[in-house]
PDB file of C-alpha atoms in Angstrom:
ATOM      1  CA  UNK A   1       0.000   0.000   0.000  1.00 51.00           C
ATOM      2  CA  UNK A   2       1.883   3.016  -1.190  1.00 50.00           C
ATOM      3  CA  UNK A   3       1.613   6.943   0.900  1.00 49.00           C
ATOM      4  CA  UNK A   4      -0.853   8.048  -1.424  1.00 49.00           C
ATOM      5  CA  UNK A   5      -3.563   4.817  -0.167  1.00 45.00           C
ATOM      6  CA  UNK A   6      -2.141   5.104   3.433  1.00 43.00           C
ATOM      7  CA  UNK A   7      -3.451   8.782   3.961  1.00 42.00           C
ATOM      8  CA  UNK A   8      -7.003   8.605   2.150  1.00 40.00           C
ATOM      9  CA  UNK A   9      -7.421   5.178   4.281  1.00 43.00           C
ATOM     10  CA  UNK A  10      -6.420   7.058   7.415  1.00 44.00           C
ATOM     11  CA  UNK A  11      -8.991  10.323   6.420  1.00 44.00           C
ATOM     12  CA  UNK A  12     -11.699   7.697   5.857  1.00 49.00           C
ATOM     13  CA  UNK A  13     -11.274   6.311   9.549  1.00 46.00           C
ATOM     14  CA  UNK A  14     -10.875   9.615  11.105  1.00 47.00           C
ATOM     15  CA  UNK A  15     -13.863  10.647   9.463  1.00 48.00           C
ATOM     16  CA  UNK A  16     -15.837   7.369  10.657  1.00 49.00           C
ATOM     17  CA  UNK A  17     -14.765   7.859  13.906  1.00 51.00           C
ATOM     18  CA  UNK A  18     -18.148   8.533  16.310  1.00 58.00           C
ATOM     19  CA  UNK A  19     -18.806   8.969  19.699  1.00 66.00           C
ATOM     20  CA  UNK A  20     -20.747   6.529  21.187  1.00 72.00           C
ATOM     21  CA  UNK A  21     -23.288   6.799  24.593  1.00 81.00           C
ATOM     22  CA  UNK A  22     -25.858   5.474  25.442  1.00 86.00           C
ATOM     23  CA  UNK A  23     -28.605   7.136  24.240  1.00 89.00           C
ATOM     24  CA  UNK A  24     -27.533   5.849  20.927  1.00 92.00           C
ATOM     25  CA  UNK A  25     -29.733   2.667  20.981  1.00 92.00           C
ATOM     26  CA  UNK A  26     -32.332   4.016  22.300  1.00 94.00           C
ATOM     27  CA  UNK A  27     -32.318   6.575  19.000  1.00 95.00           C
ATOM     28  CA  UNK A  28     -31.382   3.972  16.280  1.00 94.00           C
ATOM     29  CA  UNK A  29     -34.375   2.083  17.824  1.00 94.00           C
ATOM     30  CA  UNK A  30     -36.883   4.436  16.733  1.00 95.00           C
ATOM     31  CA  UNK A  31     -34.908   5.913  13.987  1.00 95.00           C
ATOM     32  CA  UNK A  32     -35.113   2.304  12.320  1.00 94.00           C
ATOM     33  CA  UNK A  33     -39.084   2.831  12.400  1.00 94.00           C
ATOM     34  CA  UNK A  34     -38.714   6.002   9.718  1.00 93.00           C
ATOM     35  CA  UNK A  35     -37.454   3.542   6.490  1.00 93.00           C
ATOM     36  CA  UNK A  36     -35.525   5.170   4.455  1.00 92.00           C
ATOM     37  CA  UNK A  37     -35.713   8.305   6.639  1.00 93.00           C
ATOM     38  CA  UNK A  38     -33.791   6.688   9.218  1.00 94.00           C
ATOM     39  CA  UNK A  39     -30.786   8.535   8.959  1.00 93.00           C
ATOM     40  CA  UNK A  40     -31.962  11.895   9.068  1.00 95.00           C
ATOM     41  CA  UNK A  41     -34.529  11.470  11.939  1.00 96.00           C
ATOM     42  CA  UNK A  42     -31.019   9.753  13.909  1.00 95.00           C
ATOM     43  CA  UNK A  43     -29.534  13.472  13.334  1.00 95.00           C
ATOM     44  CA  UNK A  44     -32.392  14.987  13.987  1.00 96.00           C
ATOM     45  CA  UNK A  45     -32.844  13.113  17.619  1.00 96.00           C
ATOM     46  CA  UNK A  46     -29.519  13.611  18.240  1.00 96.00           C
ATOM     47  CA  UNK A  47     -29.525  16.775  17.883  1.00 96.00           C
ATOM     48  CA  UNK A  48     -32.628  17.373  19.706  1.00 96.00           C
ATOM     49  CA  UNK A  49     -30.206  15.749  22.491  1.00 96.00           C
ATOM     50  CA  UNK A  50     -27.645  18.344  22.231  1.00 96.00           C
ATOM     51  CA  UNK A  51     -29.919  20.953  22.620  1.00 94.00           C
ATOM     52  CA  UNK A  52     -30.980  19.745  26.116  1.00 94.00           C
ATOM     53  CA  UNK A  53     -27.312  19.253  26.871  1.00 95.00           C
ATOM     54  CA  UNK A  54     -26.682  23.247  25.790  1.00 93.00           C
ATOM     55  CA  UNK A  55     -29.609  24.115  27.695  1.00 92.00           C
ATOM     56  CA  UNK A  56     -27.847  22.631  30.632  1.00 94.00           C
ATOM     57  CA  UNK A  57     -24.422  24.280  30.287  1.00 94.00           C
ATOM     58  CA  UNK A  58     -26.686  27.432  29.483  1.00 92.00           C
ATOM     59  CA  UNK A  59     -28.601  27.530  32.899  1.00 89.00           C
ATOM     60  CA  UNK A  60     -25.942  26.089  34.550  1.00 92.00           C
ATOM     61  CA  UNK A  61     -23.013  28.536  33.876  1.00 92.00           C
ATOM     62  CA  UNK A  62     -25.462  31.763  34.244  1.00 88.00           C
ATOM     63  CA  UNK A  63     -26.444  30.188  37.859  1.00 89.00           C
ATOM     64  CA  UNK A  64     -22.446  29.542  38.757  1.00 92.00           C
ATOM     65  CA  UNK A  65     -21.571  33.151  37.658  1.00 88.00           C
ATOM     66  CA  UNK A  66     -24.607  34.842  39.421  1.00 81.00           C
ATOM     67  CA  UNK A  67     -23.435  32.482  42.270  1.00 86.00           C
ATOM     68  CA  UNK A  68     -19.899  33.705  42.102  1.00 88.00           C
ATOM     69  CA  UNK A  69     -18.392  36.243  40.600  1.00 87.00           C
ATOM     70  CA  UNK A  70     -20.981  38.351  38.547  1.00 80.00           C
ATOM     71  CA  UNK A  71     -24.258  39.143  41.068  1.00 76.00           C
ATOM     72  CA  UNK A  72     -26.889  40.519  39.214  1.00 68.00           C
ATOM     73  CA  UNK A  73     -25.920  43.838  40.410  1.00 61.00           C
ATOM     74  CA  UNK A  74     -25.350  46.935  37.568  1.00 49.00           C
ATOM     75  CA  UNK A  75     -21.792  47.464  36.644  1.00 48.00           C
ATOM     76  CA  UNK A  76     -22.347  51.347  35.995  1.00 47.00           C
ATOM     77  CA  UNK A  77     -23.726  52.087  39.943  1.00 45.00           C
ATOM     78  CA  UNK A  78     -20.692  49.776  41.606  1.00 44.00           C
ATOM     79  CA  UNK A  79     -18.225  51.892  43.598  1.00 45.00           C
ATOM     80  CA  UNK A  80     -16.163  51.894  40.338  1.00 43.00           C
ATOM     81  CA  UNK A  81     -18.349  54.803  38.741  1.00 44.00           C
ATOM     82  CA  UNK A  82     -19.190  56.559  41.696  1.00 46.00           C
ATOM     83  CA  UNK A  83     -18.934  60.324  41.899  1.00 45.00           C
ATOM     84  CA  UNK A  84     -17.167  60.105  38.105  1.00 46.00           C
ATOM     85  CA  UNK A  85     -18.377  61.965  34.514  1.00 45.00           C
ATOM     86  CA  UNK A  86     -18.298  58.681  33.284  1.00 43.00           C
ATOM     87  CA  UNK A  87     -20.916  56.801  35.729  1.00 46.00           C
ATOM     88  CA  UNK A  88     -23.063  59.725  34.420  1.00 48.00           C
ATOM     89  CA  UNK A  89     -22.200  58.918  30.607  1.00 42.00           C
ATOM     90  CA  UNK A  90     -22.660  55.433  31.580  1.00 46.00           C
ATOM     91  CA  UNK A  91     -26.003  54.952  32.917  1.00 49.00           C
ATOM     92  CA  UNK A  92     -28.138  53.502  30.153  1.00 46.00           C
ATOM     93  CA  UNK A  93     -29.546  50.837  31.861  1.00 48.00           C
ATOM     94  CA  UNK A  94     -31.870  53.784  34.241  1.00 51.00           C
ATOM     95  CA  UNK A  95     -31.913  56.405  31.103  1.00 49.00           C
ATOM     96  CA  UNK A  96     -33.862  53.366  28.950  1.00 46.00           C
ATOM     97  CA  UNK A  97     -35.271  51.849  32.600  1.00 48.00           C
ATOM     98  CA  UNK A  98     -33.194  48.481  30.750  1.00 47.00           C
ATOM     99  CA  UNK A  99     -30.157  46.689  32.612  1.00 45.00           C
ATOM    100  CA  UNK A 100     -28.245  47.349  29.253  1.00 42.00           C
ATOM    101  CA  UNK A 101     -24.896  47.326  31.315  1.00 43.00           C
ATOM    102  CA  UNK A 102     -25.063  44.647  33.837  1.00 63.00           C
ATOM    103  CA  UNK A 103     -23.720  41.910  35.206  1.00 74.00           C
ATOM    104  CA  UNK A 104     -26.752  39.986  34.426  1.00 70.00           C
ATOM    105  CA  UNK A 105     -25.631  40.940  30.622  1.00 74.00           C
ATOM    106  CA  UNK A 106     -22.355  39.185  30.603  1.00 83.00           C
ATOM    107  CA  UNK A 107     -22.900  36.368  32.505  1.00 85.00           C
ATOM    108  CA  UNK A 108     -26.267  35.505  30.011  1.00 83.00           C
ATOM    109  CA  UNK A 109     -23.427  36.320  27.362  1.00 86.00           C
ATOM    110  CA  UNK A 110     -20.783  34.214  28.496  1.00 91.00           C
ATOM    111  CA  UNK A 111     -23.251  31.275  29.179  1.00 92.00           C
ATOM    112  CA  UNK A 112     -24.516  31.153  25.604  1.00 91.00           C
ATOM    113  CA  UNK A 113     -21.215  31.931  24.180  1.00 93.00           C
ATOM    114  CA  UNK A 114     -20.250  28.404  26.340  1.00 94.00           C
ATOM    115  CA  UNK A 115     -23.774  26.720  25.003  1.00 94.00           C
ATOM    116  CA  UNK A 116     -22.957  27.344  21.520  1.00 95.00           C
ATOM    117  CA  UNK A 117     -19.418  25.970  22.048  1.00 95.00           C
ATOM    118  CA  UNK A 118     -20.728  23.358  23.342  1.00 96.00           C
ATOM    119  CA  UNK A 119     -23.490  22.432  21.135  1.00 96.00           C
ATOM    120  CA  UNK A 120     -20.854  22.720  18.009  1.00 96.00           C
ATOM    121  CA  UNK A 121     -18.582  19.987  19.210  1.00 94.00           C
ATOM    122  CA  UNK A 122     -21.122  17.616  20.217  1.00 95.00           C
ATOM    123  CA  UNK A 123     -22.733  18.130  16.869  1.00 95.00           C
ATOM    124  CA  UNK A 124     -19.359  17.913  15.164  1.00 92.00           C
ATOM    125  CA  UNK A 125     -18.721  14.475  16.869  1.00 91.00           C
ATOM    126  CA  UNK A 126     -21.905  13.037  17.588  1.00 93.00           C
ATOM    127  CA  UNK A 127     -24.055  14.361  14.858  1.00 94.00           C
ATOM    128  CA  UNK A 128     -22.067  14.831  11.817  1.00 93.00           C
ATOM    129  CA  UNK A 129     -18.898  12.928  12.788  1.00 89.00           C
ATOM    130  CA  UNK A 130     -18.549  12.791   8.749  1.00 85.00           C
ATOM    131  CA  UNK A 131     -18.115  16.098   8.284  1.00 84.00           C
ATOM    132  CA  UNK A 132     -14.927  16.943  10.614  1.00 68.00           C
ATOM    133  CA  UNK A 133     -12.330  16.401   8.248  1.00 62.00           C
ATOM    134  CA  UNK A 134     -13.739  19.756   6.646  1.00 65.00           C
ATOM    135  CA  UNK A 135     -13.413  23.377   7.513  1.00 83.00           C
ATOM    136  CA  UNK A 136     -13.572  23.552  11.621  1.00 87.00           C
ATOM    137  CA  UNK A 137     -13.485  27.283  11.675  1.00 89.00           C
ATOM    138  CA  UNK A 138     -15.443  27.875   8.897  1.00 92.00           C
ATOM    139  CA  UNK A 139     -18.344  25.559  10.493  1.00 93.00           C
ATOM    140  CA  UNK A 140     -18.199  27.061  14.118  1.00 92.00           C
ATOM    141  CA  UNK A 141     -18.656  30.462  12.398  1.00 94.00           C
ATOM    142  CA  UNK A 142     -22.226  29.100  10.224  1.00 95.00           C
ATOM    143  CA  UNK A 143     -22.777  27.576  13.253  1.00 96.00           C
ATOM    144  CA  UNK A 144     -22.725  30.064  15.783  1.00 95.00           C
ATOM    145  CA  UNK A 145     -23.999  32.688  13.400  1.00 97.00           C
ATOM    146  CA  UNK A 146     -27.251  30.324  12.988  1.00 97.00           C
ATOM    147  CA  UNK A 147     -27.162  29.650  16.767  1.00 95.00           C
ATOM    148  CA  UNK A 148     -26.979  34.006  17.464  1.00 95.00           C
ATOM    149  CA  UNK A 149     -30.354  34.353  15.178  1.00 95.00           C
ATOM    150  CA  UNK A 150     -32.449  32.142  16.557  1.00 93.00           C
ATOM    151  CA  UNK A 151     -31.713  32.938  20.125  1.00 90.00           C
ATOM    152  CA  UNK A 152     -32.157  36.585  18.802  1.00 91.00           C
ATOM    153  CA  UNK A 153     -35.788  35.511  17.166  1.00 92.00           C
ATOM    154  CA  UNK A 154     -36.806  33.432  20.545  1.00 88.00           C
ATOM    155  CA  UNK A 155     -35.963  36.652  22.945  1.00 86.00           C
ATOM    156  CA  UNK A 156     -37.701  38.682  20.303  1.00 88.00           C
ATOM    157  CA  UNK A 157     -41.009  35.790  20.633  1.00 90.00           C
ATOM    158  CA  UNK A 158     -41.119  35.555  24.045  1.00 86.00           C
ATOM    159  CA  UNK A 159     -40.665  39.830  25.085  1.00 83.00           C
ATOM    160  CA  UNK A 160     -43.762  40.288  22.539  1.00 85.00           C
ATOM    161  CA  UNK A 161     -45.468  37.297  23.631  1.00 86.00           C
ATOM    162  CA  UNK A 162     -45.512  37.544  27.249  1.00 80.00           C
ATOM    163  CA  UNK A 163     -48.298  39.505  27.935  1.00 82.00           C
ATOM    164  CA  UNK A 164     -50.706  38.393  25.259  1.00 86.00           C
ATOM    165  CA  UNK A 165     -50.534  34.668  25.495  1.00 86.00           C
ATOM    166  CA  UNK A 166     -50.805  34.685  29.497  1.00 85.00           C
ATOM    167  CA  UNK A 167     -54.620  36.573  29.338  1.00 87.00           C
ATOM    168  CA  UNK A 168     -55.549  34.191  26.762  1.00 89.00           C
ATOM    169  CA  UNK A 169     -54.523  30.832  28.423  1.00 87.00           C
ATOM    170  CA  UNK A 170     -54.742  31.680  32.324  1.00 86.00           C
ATOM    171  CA  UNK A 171     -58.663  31.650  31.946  1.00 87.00           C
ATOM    172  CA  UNK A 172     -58.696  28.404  30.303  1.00 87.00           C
ATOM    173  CA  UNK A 173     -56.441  26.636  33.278  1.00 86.00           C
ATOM    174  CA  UNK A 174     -58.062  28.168  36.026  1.00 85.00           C
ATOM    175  CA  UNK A 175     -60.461  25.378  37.015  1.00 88.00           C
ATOM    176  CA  UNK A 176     -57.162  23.062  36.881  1.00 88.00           C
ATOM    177  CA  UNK A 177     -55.311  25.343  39.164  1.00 83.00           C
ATOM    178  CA  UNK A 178     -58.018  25.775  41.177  1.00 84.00           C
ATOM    179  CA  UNK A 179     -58.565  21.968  42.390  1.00 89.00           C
ATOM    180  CA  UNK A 180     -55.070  22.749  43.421  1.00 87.00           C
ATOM    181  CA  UNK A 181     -55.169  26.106  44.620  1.00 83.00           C
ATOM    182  CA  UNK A 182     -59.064  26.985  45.498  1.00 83.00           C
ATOM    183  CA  UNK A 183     -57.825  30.571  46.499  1.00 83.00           C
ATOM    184  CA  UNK A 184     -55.794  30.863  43.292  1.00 78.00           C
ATOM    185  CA  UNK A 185     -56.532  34.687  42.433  1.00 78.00           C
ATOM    186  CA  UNK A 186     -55.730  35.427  39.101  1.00 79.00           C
ATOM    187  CA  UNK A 187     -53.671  39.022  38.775  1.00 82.00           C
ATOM    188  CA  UNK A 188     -51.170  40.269  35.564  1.00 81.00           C
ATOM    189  CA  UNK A 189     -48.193  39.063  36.856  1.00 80.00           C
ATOM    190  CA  UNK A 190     -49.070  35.846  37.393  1.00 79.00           C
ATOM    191  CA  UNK A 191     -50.608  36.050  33.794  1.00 80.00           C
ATOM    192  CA  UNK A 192     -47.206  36.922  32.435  1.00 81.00           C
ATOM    193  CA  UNK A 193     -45.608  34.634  33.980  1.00 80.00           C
ATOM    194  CA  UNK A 194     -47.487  32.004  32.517  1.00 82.00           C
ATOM    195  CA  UNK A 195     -47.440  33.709  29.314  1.00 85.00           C
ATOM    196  CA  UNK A 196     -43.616  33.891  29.073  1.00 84.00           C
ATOM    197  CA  UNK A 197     -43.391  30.306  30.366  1.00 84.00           C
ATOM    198  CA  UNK A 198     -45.242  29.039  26.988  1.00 88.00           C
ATOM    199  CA  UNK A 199     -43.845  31.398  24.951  1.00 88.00           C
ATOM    200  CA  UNK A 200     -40.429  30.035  25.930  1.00 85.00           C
ATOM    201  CA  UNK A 201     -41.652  26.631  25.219  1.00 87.00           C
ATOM    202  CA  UNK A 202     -42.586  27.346  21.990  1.00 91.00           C
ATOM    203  CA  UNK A 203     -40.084  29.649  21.121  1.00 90.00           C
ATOM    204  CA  UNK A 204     -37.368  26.658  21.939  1.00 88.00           C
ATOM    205  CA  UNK A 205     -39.536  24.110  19.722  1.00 91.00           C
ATOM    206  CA  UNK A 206     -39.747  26.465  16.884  1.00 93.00           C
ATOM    207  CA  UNK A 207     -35.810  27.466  17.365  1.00 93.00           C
ATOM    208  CA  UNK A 208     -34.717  24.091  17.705  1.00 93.00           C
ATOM    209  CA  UNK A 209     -36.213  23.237  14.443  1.00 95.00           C
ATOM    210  CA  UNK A 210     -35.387  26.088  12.696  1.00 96.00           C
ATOM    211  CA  UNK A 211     -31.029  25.705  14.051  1.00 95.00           C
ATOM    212  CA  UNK A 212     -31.787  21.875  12.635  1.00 96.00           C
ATOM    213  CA  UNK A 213     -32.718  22.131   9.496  1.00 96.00           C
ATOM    214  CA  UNK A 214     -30.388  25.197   9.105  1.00 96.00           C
ATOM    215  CA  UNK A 215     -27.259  23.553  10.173  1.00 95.00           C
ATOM    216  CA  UNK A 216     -28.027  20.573   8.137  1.00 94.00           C
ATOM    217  CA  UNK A 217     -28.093  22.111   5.043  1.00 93.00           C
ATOM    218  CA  UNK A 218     -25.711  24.960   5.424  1.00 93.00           C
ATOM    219  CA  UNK A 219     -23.105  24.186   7.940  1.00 93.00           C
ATOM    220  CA  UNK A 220     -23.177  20.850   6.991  1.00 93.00           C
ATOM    221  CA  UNK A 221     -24.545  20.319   3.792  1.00 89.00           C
ATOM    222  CA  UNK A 222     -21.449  18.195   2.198  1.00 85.00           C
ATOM    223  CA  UNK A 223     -22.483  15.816   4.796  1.00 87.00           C
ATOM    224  CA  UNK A 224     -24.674  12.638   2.678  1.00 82.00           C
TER     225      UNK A 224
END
C-alpha cells in the first residue's frame, strides 16, 4: 500500500470515527421505524439531544456566575463609577429603565457563548462525525452565526409574547389550578408569567427546528 492509499485510508477512519453513549440505541431504535428516513430522523434526535445538553451548560453557567463572581448587580452604579463623569455617561440601563450594562448581561453572554461551544462539538462528533475532516473554523462560524439568530428571534417571541398569550390561556387553566389552589386569584403578573413560560416553550420548539434544518443544510450540507 503506497503513501498516497495510506493517507485517504487514514482520512476515511478519522472521518468514521463517532462517539458513542448510550442514548444511541435508544435513538437507532426508533430511527429504524422512519425507512428510508432513518438517517436523518437519527440526526435529527440527536440533535434534539444536544440541545438539552446546551440548555444545561446554558442555565448552569449563568447560575455559577450569578453564584460567584458576577451578582446581578449593575456594573455602571458599583463603587467603580461613583462620583465620576463617566458613571453619568454610563447609565443607560436607568436612562432606557433596561439593565443594558449589567452583570446579568455578561454572565447571560458568556453562558450562551459556552452553550454554543458546546453544542458545536457535540454536533461535530456526535451528529455529523462525517463532516470533521472539513473546515472547523469555517463551520463554528455558520454555526454560531445560525445559533446568534435564533436565540435573537426566541428573545424577540417571548418579550412580545408575554403579555398576550398569558390573558388568553390563564382563563382556560383556572379550574385546573383551582382543584389545586381553590384561592388561586388570578392578577397580571401571574398572567405573564405564565405567558412567558409558553412562549419560551414554543419559542425553543420552533428554534430548535429552525437551528436543525439550518445547520443541516448549510453548515453541513457536504455531509450525505
Amino acid at each position: 500500500m503506497n503513501q498516497s492509499t495510506m493517507t485517504v485510508v487514514e482520512t476515511e477512519a478519522k472521518r468514521n470515527i463517532q462517539v458513542r453513549n448510550p442514548l444511541d440505541l435508544p435513538i437507532e431504535l426508533v430511527a429504524r421505524r422512519f425507512g428510508n428516513k432513518a438517517k436523518e430522523v437519527e440526526r435529527f434526535l440527536r440533535f434534539a439531544v444536544v440541545g438539552v445538553s446546551g440548555a444545561m451548560v446554558d442555565f448552569g453557567v449563568l447560575i455559577i456566575l450569578q453564584a460567584t463572581i458576577l451578582e446581578p448587580t449593575h456594573i455602571f452604579g458599583s463603587h467603580l463609577f461613583h462620583d465620576t463623569a463617566t458613571a453619568n455617561i454610563l447609565h443607560l440601563d436607568e436612562v432606557l429603565n433596561i439593565p443594558v450594562a449589567s452583570n446579568v448581561a455578561i454572565a447571560t453572554s458568556i453562558a450562551f457563548i459556552l452553550a454554543v461551544i458546546s453544542n458545536f462539538i457535540w454536533t461535530q462528533m456526535w451528529v455529523y462525525p462525517e463532516s470533521r475532516a472539513n473546515s472547523m473554523r469555517r463551520q463554528l462560524a455558520q454555526f454560531t452565526l445560525i445559533s446568534v439568530t435564533g436565540g435573537f428571534a426566541r428573545s424577540v417571541w417571548v418579550t412580545t409574547m408575554s403579555f398576550r398569550l398569558g390573558p388568553i390561556i390563564l382563563p382556560t387553566l383556572l379550574p385546573l389550578i383551582h382543584i389545586f389552589n381553590a384561592s388561586y386569584d388570578p392578577n397580571p403578573t401571574a398572567e405573564a408569567k405564565l405567558g412567558s413560560i409558553v412562549a419560551q416553550l414554543i419559542g425553543m420548539a420552533v428554534i430548535m427546528l429552525w437551528n436543525f434544518f439550518a445547520n443541516r443544510y448549510w453548515t453541513y450540507g457536504d455531509v450525505k
